[in-house]
XYZ file of C-alpha atoms in Angstrom:
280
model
C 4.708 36.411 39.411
C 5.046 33.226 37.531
C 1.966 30.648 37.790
C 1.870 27.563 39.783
C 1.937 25.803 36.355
C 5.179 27.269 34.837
C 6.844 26.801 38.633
C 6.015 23.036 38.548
C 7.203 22.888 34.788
C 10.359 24.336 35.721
C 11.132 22.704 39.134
C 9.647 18.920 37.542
C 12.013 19.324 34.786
C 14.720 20.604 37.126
C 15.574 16.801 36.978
C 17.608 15.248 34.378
C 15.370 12.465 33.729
C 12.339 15.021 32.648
C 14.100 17.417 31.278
C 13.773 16.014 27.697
C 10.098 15.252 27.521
C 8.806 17.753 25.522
C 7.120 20.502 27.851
C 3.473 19.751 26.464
C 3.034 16.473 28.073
C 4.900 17.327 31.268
C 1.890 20.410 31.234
C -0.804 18.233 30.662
C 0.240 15.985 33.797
C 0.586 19.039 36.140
C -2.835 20.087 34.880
C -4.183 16.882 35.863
C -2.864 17.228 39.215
C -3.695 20.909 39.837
C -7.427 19.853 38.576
C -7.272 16.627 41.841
C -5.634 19.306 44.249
C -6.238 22.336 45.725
C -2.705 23.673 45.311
C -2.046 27.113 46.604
C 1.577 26.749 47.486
C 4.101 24.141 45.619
C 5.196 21.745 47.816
C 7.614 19.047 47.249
C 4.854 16.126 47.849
C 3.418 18.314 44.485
C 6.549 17.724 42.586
C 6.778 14.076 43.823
C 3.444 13.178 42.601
C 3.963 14.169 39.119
C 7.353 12.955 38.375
C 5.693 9.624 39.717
C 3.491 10.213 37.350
C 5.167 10.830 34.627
C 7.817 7.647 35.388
C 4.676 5.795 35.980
C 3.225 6.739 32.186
C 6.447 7.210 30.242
C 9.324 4.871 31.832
C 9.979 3.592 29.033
C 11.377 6.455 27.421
C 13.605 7.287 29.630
C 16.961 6.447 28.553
C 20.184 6.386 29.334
C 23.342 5.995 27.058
C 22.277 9.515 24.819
C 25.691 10.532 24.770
C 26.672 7.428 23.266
C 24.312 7.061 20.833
C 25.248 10.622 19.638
C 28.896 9.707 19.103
C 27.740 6.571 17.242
C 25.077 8.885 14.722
C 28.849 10.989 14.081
C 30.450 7.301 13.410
C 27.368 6.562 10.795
C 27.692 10.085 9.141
C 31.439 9.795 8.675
C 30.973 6.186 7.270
C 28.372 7.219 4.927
C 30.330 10.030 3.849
C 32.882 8.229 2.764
C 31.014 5.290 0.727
C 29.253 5.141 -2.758
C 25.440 6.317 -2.358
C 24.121 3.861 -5.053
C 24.432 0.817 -2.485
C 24.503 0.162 1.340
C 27.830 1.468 3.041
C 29.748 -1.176 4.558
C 29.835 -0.841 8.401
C 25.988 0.524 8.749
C 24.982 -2.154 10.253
C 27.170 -2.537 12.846
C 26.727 1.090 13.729
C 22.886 0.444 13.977
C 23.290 -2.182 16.068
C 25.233 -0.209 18.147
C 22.665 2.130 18.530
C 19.342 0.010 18.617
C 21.311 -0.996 21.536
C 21.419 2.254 23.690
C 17.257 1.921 23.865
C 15.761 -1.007 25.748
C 12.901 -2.193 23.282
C 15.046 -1.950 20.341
C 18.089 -3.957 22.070
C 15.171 -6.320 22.843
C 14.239 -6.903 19.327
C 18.551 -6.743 17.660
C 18.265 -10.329 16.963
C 14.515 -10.295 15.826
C 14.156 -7.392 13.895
C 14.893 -9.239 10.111
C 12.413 -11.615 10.981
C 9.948 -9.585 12.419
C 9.590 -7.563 9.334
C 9.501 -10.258 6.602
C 6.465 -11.686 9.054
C 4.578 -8.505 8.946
C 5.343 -7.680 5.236
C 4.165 -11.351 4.495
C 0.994 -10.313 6.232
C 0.568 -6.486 4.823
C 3.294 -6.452 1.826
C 5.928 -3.764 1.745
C 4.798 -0.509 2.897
C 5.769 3.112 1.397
C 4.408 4.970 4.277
C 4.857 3.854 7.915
C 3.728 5.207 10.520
C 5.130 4.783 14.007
C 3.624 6.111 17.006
C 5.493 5.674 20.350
C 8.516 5.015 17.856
C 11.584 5.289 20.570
C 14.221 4.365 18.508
C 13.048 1.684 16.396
C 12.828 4.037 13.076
C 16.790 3.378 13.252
C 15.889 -0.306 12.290
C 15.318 0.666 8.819
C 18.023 -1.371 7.267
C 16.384 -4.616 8.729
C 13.047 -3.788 6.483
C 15.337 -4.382 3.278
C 12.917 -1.203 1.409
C 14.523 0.916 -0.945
C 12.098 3.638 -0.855
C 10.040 4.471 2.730
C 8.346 7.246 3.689
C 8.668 7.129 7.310
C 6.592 9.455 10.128
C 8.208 9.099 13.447
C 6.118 10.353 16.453
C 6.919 10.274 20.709
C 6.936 12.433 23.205
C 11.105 12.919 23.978
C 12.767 15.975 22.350
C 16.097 14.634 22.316
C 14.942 11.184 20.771
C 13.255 13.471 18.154
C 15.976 15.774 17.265
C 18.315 12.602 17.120
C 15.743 10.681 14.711
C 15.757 13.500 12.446
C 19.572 13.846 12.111
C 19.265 10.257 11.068
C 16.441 10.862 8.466
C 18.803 13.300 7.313
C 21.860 10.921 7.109
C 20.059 8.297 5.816
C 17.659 9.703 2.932
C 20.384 9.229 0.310
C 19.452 5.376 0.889
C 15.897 5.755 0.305
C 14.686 6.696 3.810
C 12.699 9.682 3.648
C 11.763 10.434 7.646
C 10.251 13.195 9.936
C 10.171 13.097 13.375
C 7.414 15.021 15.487
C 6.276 15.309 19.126
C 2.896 13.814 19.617
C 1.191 12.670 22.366
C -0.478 9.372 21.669
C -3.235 10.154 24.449
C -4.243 13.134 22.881
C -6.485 12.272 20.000
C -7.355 15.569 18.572
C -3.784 15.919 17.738
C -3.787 11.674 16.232
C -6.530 12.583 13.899
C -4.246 15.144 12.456
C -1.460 12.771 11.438
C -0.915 11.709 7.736
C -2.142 7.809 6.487
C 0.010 5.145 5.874
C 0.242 1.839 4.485
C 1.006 0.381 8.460
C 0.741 2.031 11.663
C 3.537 1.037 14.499
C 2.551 1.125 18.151
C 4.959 -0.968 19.831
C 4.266 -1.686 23.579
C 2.208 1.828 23.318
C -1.438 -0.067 24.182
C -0.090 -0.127 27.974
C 0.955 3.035 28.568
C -1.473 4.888 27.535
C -4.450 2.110 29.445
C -3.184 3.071 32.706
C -7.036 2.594 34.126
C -8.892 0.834 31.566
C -8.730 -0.317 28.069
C -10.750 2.226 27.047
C -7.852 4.755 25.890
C -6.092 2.218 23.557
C -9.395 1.303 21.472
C -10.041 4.938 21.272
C -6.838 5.505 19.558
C -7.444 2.070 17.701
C -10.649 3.135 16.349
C -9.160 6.767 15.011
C -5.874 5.306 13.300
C -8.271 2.360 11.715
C -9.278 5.319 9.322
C -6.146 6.127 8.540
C -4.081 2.691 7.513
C -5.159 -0.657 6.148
C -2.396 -2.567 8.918
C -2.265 -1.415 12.858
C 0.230 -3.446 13.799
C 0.299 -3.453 18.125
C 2.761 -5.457 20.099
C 3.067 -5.879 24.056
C 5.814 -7.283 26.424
C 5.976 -10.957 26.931
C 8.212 -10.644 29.571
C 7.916 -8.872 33.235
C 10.875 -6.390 33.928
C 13.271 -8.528 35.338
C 12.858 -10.609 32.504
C 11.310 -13.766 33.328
C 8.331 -15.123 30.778
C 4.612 -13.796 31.395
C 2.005 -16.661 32.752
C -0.202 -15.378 29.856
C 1.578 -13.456 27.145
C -1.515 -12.924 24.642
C -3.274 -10.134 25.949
C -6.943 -11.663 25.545
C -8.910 -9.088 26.683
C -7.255 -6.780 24.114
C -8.182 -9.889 21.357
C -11.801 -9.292 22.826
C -11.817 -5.879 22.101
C -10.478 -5.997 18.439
C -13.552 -8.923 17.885
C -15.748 -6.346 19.468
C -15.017 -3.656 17.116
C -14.826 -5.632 13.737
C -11.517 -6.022 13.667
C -9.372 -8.934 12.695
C -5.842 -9.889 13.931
C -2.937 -12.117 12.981
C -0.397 -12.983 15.658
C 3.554 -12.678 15.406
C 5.307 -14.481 18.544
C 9.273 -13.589 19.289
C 11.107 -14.196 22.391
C 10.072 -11.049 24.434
C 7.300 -9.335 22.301
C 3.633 -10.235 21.032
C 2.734 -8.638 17.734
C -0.726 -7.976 16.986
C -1.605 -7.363 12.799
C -4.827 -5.617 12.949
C -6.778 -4.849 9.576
C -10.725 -4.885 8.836
């Protein structure tokens, strides 16, 4: 007889919108809720509560548009294919547009990215490792960093998104990109101390998923990647879901925190996104 654990695992990711996110994190959430309740018989108020959950905790990487986005990493292949290695195929660009635009965040930051980048490399230089925790798709923004050489280490918590970023590695590394893509959970910090250093750690609008009750969480995982990177570099939503401006976009209480801990902080301001540079 199969356990209540590996019944919920099957019946939560019985929907399409689960069925991606790799089976460890969808695990620790049903442990969490067997641990609150005294479950002797699934019920579908069970199943309810931890999809909730999860949507609650991971929304934001739940995307639509996959199929797209796979016909588009084809498109880039056959492009690539066909152009001279020792400079950047006409037409990438386009295509990466194309496909920043089939994940929320990323289509956020299209008209950004350039700028973004030459602020934070102002602030940390160019990097040869980056880390990015929480990436979605944003490791397909390479072109936009304007590095020929980057060693890139690409970590979230959606199979597909994983399996796709690595194709890309793959597509890209005669141009200098030299990726891997792994599941990690960002709450788990065992698992983050394990993760190589690099010259700048990403966690882009990661602080408020994983502070669902307190700040606690995110200054955990602060302190730990401080060890392992001179640059954290931490960004949060300026803008509520349906898009109008925040009342108070800088997130002072996290500003508090870095002070707190020793930490100092430059700010980068675009039109939907507050980037925190972090460094001792």
């Amino acid at each position: 007889m199969e356990s209540l654990t590996t019944q919920l695992l099957q019946e939560i990711k019985k929907n399409k919108k689960y069925s991606s996110i790799a089976d460890e994190i969808v695990l620790e959430e049903i442990n969490n809720h067997l641990k609150k309740n005294k479950v002797e018989k699934i019920t579908k108020q069970d199943i309810k509560e931890i999809r909730s959950k999860l949507h609650r905790l991971y929304s934001s990487y739940l995307r639509g548009k996959k199929s797209k986005r796979t016909k588009l990493l084809h498109e880039l292949k056959n492009v690539i294919s066909r152009e001279d290695t020792s400079k950047k195929p006409l037409g990438v660009v386009d295509i990466i547009n194309k496909i920043l635009s089939t994940a929320v965040s990323a289509k956020e930051r299209l008209e950004d990215y350039e700028e973004i980048y030459n602020k934070i490399f102002q602030i940390t230089d160019k990097p040869k490792t980056i880390i990015d925790i929480g990436c979605g798709l944003n490791p397909i923004s390479y072109p936009y960093m304007q590095i020929d050489n980057l060693n890139y280490f690409a970590y979230d918590i959606d199979n597909e998104d994983i399996n796709f970023l690595n194709e890309f590695f793959k597509i890209m590394r005669p141009f200098g990109l030299n990726g891997n893509a792994q599941i990690l959970d960002a709450k788990n910090l065992t698992n983050v101390s394990m993760i190589p250093n690099g010259d700048i750690i990403f966690l882009l609008k990661l602080i408020d998923l994983i502070n669902t009750k307190d700040a606690k969480p995110g200054e955990e995982l602060i302190k730990i990647l401080m060890n392992k990177t001179k640059f954290i570099v931490a960004s949060f939503a300026t803008r509520t879901i349906g898009g109008k401006p925040m009342n108070l976009p800088r997130r002072k209480g996290f500003e508090l925190m870095l002070e707190r801990i020793n930490l100092k902080f430059e700010i980068i301001k675009t039109r939907n996104e507050i980037f925190y540079v972090i460094s001792r």
